[in-house]
mmCIF file of C-alpha atoms in Angstrom:
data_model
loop_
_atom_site.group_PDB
_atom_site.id
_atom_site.type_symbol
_atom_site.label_atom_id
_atom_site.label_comp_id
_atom_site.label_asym_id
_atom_site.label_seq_id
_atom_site.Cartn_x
_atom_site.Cartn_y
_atom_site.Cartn_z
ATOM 1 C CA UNK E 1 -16.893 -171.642 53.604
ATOM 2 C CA UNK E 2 -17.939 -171.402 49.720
ATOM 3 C CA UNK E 3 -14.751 -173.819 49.038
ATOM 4 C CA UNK E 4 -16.102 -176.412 51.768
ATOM 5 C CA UNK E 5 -19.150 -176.265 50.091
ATOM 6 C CA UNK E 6 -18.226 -176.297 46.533
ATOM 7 C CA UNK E 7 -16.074 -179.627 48.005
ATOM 8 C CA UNK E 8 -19.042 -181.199 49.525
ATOM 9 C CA UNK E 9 -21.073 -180.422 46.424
ATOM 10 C CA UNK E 10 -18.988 -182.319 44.758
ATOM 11 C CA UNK E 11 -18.508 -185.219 46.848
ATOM 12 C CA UNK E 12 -22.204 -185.976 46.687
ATOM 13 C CA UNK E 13 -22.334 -187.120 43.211
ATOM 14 C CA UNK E 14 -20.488 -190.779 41.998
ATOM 15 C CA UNK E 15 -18.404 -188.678 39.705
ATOM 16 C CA UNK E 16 -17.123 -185.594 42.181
ATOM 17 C CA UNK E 17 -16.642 -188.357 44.424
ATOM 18 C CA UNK E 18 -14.579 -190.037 42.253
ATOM 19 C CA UNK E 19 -12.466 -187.121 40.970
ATOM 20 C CA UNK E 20 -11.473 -186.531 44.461
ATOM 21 C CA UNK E 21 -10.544 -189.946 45.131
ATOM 22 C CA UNK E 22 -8.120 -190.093 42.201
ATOM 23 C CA UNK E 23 -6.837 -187.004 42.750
ATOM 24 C CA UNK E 24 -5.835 -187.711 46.445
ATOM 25 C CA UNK E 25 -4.611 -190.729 45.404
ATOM 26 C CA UNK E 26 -2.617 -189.562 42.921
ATOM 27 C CA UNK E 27 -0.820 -186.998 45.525
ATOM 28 C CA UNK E 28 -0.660 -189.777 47.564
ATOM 29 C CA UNK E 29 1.629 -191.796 45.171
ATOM 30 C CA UNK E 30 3.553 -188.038 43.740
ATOM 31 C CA UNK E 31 4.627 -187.400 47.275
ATOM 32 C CA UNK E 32 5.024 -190.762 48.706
ATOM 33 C CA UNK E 33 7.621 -191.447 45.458
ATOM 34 C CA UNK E 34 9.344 -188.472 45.932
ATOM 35 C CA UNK E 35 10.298 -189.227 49.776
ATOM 36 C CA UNK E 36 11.022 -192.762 48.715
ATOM 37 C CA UNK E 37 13.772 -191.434 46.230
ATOM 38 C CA UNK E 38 14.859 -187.855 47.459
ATOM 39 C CA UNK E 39 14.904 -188.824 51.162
ATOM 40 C CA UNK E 40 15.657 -192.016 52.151
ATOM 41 C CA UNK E 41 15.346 -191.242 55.476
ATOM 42 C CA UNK E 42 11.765 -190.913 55.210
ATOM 43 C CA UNK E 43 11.334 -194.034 53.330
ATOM 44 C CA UNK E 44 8.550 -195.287 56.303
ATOM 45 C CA UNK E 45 6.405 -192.218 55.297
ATOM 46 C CA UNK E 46 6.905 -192.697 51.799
ATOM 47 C CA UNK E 47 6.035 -196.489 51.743
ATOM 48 C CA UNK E 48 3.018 -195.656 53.945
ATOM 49 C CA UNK E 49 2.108 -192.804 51.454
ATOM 50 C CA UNK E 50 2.135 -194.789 48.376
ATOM 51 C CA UNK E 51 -0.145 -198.052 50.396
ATOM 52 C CA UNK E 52 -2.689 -195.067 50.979
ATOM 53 C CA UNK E 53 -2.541 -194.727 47.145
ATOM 54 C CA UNK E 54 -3.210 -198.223 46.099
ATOM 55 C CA UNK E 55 -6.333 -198.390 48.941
ATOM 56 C CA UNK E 56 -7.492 -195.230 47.119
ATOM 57 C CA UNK E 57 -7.129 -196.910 43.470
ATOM 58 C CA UNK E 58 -8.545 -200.110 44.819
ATOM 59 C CA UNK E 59 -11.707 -198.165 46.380
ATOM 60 C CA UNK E 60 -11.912 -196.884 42.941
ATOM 61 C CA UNK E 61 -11.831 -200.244 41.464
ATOM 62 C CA UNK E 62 -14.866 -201.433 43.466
ATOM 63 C CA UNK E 63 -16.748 -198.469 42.684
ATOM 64 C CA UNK E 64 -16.332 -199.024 38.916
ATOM 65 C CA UNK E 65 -17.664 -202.432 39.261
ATOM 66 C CA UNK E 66 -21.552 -200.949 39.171
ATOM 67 C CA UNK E 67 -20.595 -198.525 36.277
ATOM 68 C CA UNK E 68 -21.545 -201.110 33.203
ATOM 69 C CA UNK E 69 -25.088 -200.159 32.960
ATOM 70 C CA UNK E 70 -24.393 -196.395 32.858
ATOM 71 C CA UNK E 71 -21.998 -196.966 29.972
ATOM 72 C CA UNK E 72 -24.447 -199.109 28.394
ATOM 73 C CA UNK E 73 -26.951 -196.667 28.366
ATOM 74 C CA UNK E 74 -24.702 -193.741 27.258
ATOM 75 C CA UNK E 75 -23.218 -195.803 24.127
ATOM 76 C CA UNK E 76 -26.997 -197.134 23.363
ATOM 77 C CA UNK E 77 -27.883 -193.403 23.115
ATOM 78 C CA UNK E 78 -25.095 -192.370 21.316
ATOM 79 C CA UNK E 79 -25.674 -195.459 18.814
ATOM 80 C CA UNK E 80 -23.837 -194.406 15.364
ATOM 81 C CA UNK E 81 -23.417 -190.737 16.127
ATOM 82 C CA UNK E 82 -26.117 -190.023 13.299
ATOM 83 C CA UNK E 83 -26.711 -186.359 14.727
ATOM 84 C CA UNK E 84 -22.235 -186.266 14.247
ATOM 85 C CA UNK E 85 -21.301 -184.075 11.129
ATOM 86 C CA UNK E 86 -17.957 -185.191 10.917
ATOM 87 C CA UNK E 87 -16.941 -188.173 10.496
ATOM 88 C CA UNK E 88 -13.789 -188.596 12.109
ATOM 89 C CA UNK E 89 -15.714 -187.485 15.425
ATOM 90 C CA UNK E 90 -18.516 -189.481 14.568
ATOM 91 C CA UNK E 91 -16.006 -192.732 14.478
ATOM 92 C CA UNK E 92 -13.476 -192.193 17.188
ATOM 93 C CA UNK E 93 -16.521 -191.512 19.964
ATOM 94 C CA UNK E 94 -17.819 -194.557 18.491
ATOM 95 C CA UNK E 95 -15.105 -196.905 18.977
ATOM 96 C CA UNK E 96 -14.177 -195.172 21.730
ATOM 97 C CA UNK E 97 -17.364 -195.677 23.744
ATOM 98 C CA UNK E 98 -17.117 -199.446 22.735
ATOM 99 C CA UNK E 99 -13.630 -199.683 23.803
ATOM 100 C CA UNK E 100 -14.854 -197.997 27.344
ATOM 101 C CA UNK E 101 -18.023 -200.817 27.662
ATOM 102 C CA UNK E 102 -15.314 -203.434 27.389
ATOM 103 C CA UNK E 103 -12.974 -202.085 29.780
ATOM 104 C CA UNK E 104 -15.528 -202.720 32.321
ATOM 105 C CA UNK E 105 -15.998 -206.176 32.662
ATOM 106 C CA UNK E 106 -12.831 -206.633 31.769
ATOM 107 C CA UNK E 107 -11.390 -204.999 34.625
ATOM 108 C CA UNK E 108 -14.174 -206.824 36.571
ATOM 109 C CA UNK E 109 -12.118 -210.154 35.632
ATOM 110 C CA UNK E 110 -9.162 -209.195 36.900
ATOM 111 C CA UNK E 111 -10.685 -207.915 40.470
ATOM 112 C CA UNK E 112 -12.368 -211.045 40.634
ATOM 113 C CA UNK E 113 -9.086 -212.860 40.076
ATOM 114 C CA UNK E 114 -7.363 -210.871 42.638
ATOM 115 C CA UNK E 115 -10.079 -211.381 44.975
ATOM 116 C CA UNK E 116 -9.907 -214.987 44.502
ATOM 117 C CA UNK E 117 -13.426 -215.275 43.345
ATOM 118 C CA UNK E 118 -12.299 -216.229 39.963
ATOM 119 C CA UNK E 119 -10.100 -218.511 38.859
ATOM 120 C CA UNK E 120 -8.258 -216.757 35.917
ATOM 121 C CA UNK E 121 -5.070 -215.204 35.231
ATOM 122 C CA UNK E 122 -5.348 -211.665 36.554
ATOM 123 C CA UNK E 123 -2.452 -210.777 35.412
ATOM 124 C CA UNK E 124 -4.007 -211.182 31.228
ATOM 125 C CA UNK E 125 -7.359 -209.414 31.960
ATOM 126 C CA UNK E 126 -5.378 -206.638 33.820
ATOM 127 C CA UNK E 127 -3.127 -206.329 30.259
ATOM 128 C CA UNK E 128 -6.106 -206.550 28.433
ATOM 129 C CA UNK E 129 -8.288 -203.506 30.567
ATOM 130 C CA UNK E 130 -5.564 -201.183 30.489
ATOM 131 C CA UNK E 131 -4.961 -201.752 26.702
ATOM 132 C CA UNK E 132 -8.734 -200.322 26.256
ATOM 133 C CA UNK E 133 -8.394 -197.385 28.296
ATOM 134 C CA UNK E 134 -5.472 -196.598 26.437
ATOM 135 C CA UNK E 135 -7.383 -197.755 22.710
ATOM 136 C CA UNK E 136 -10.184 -195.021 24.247
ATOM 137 C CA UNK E 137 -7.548 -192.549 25.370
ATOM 138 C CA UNK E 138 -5.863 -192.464 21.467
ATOM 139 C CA UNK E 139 -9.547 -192.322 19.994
ATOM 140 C CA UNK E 140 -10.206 -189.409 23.062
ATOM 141 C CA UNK E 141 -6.934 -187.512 21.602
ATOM 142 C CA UNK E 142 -7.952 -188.237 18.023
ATOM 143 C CA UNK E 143 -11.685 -186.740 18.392
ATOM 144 C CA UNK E 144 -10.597 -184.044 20.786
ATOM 145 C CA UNK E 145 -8.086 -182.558 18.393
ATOM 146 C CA UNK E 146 -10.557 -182.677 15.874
ATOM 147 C CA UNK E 147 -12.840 -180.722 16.967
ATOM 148 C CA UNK E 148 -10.127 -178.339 18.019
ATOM 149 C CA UNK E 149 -9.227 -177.671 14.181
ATOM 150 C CA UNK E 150 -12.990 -177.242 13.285
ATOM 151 C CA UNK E 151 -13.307 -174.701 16.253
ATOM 152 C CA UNK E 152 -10.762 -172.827 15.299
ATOM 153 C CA UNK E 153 -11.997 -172.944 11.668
ATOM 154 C CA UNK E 154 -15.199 -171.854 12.677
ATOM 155 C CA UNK E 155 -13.392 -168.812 14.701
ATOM 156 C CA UNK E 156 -11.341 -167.956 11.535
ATOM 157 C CA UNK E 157 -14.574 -168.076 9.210
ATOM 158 C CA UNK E 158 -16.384 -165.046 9.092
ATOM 159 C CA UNK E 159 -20.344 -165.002 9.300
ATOM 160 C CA UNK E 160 -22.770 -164.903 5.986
ATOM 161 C CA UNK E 161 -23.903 -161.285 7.248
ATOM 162 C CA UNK E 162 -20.444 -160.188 8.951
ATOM 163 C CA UNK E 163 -17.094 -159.802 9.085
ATOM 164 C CA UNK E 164 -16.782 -161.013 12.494
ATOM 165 C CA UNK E 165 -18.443 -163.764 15.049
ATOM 166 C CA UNK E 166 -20.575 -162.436 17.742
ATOM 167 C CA UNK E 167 -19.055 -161.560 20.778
ATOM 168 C CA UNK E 168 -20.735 -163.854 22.846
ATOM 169 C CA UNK E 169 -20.544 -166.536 20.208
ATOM 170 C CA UNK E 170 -16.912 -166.295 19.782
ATOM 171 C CA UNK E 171 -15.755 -166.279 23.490
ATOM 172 C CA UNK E 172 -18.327 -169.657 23.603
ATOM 173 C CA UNK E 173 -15.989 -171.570 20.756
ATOM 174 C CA UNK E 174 -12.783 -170.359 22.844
ATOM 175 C CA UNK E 175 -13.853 -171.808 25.661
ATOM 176 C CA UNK E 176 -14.600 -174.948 23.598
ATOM 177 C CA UNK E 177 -11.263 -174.668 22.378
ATOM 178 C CA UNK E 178 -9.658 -174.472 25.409
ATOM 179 C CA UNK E 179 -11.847 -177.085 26.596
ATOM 180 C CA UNK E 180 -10.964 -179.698 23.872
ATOM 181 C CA UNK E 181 -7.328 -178.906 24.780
ATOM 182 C CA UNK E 182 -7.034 -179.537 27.991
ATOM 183 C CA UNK E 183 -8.616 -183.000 27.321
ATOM 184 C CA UNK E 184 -5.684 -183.527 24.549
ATOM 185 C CA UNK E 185 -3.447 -182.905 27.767
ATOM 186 C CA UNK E 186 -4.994 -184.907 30.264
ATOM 187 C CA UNK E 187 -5.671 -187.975 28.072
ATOM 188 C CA UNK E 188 -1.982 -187.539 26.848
ATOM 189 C CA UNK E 189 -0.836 -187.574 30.865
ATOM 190 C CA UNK E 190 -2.911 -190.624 31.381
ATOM 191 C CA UNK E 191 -1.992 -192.342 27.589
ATOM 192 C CA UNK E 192 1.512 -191.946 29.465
ATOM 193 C CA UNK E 193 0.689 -193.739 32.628
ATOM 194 C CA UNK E 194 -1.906 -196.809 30.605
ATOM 195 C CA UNK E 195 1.973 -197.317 28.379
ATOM 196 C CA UNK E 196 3.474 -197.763 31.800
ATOM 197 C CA UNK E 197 0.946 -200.175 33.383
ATOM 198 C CA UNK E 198 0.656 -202.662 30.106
ATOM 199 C CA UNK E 199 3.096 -205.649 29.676
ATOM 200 C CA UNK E 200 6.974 -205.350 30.057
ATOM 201 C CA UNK E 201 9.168 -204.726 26.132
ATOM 202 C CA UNK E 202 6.100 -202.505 24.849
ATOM 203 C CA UNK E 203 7.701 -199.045 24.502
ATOM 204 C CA UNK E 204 8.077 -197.519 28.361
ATOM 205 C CA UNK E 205 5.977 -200.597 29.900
ATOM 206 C CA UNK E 206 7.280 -200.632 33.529
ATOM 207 C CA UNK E 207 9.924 -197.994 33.743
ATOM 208 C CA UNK E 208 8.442 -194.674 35.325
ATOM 209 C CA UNK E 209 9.240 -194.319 39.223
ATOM 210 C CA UNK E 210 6.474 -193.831 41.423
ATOM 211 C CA UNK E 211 6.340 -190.263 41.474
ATOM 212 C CA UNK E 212 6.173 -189.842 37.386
ATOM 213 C CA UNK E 213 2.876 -191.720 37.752
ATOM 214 C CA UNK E 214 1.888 -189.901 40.470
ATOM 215 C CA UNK E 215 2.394 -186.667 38.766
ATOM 216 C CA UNK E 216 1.032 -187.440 35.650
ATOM 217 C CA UNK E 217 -1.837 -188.776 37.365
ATOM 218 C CA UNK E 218 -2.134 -185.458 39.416
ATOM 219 C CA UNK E 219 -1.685 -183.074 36.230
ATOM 220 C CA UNK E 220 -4.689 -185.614 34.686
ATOM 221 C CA UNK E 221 -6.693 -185.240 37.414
ATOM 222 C CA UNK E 222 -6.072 -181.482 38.478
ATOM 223 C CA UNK E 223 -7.416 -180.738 34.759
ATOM 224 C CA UNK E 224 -10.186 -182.948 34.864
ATOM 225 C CA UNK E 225 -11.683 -181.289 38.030
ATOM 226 C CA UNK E 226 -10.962 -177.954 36.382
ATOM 227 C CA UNK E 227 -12.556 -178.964 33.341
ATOM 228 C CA UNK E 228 -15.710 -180.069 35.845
ATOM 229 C CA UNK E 229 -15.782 -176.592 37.843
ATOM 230 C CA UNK E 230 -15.677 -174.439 34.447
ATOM 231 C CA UNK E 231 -18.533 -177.003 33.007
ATOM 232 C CA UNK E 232 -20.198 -176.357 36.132
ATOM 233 C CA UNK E 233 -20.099 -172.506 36.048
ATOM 234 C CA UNK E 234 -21.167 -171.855 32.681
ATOM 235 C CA UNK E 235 -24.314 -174.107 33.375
ATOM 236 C CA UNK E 236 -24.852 -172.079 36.306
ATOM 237 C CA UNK E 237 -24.407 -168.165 33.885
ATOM 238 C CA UNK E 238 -26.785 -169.647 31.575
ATOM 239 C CA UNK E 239 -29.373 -170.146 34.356
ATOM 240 C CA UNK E 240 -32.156 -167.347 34.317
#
């Protein structure tokens, strides 16, 4: 019963929602690829599998159509990073959040376009969208990695008073560490999968199967509700 809650919890904000939705369609697309290749036999399922998949990413698509604003508002309050001490972080959440406001609308293009309410090439602003997310993906790698060095700096460095870090301070940074890391992977899994979706003759454009999307997709999206849940229990231990 604490799971189903936990699950409905989560499926009563936009972005628990939304985690759940990828996820599952992610699965979708992992198993539905595997039966398509290992078992020809079940190529029906498998087809029908990976057409649950694209409904899923499609759903997700619309959704993401009313997420402008939000961005807008999180990059306006962000600005320059002033409150930043390093640089490099400063500059690659930056760029990053501007590369993120113009995925939006340009992913709005190409829906339009497929939608036939716009009468552009699709195909372009669909080359153009995923180039972003993978522009914000590098900058997501570059400023999580980052901060992983200075963490680990900061764990190596011992206080002005004593040898050591606090206890409770040092198990905080870990988790930060660990935290940082596991976005390095799942950016990395989905870096892997934007390469895949851009233009054909740009490094691996075009050539993983079905289920290598699907999996990398999963692993991405398996660590990015597990990055949620931890998030959502430490809020909840440093309650009164």
């Amino acid at each position: 019963m604490a799971a189903l809650s936990e699950v409905a919890a989560a499926l009563e904000s936009y972005r628990g929602r939304d985690r759940l939705i990828r996820t599952l369609g992610y699965c979708c697309q992992l198993l539905g690829g595997v039966l398509l290749e290992c078992r020809p036999a079940e190529s029906r399922a498998g087809t029908r599998l990976l057409a649950a998949s694209a409904q899923l990413s499609h759903c997700r698509t619309v959704l993401r159509l009313f997420d402008d604003l939000a961005m807008f508002v999180y990059t306006k309050q962000y600005g320059l990073g002033a409150e930043e001490e390093d640089a490099l972080v400063r500059w690659a959440s930056v760029l990053g959040n501007m590369a993120d406001q113009l995925y939006y609308p340009c992913e709005h293009l190409a829906w339009a376009a497929d939608a036939k309410v716009l009468h552009v090439d699709s195909a372009r602003w669909w080359a153009v969208s995923t180039a972003l997310w993978g522009v914000s993906l590098l900058l997501g790698i570059a400023r999580a990695l980052r901060m992983v060095q200075k963490l680990r700096r900061k764990l190596q460095t011992p206080t002005a008073f004593t040898s050591r870090l606090p206890r409770s301070k040092r198990r905080a940074l870990e988790a930060q560490v660990w935290s940082e890391t596991l976005t390095v992977l799942s950016n990395l899994a989905d870096l892997a999968n934007a390469v895949h979706w851009l233009p054909p003759g740009i490094l691996w454009a075009g050539r993983f199967p079905p289920w290598l999307v699907g999996l990398l997709g999963t692993i991405s999206s398996l660590l990015s509700i597990y990055q949620a849940t931890r998030a959502r229990e430490q809020v909840d231990t440093a309650s009164p």
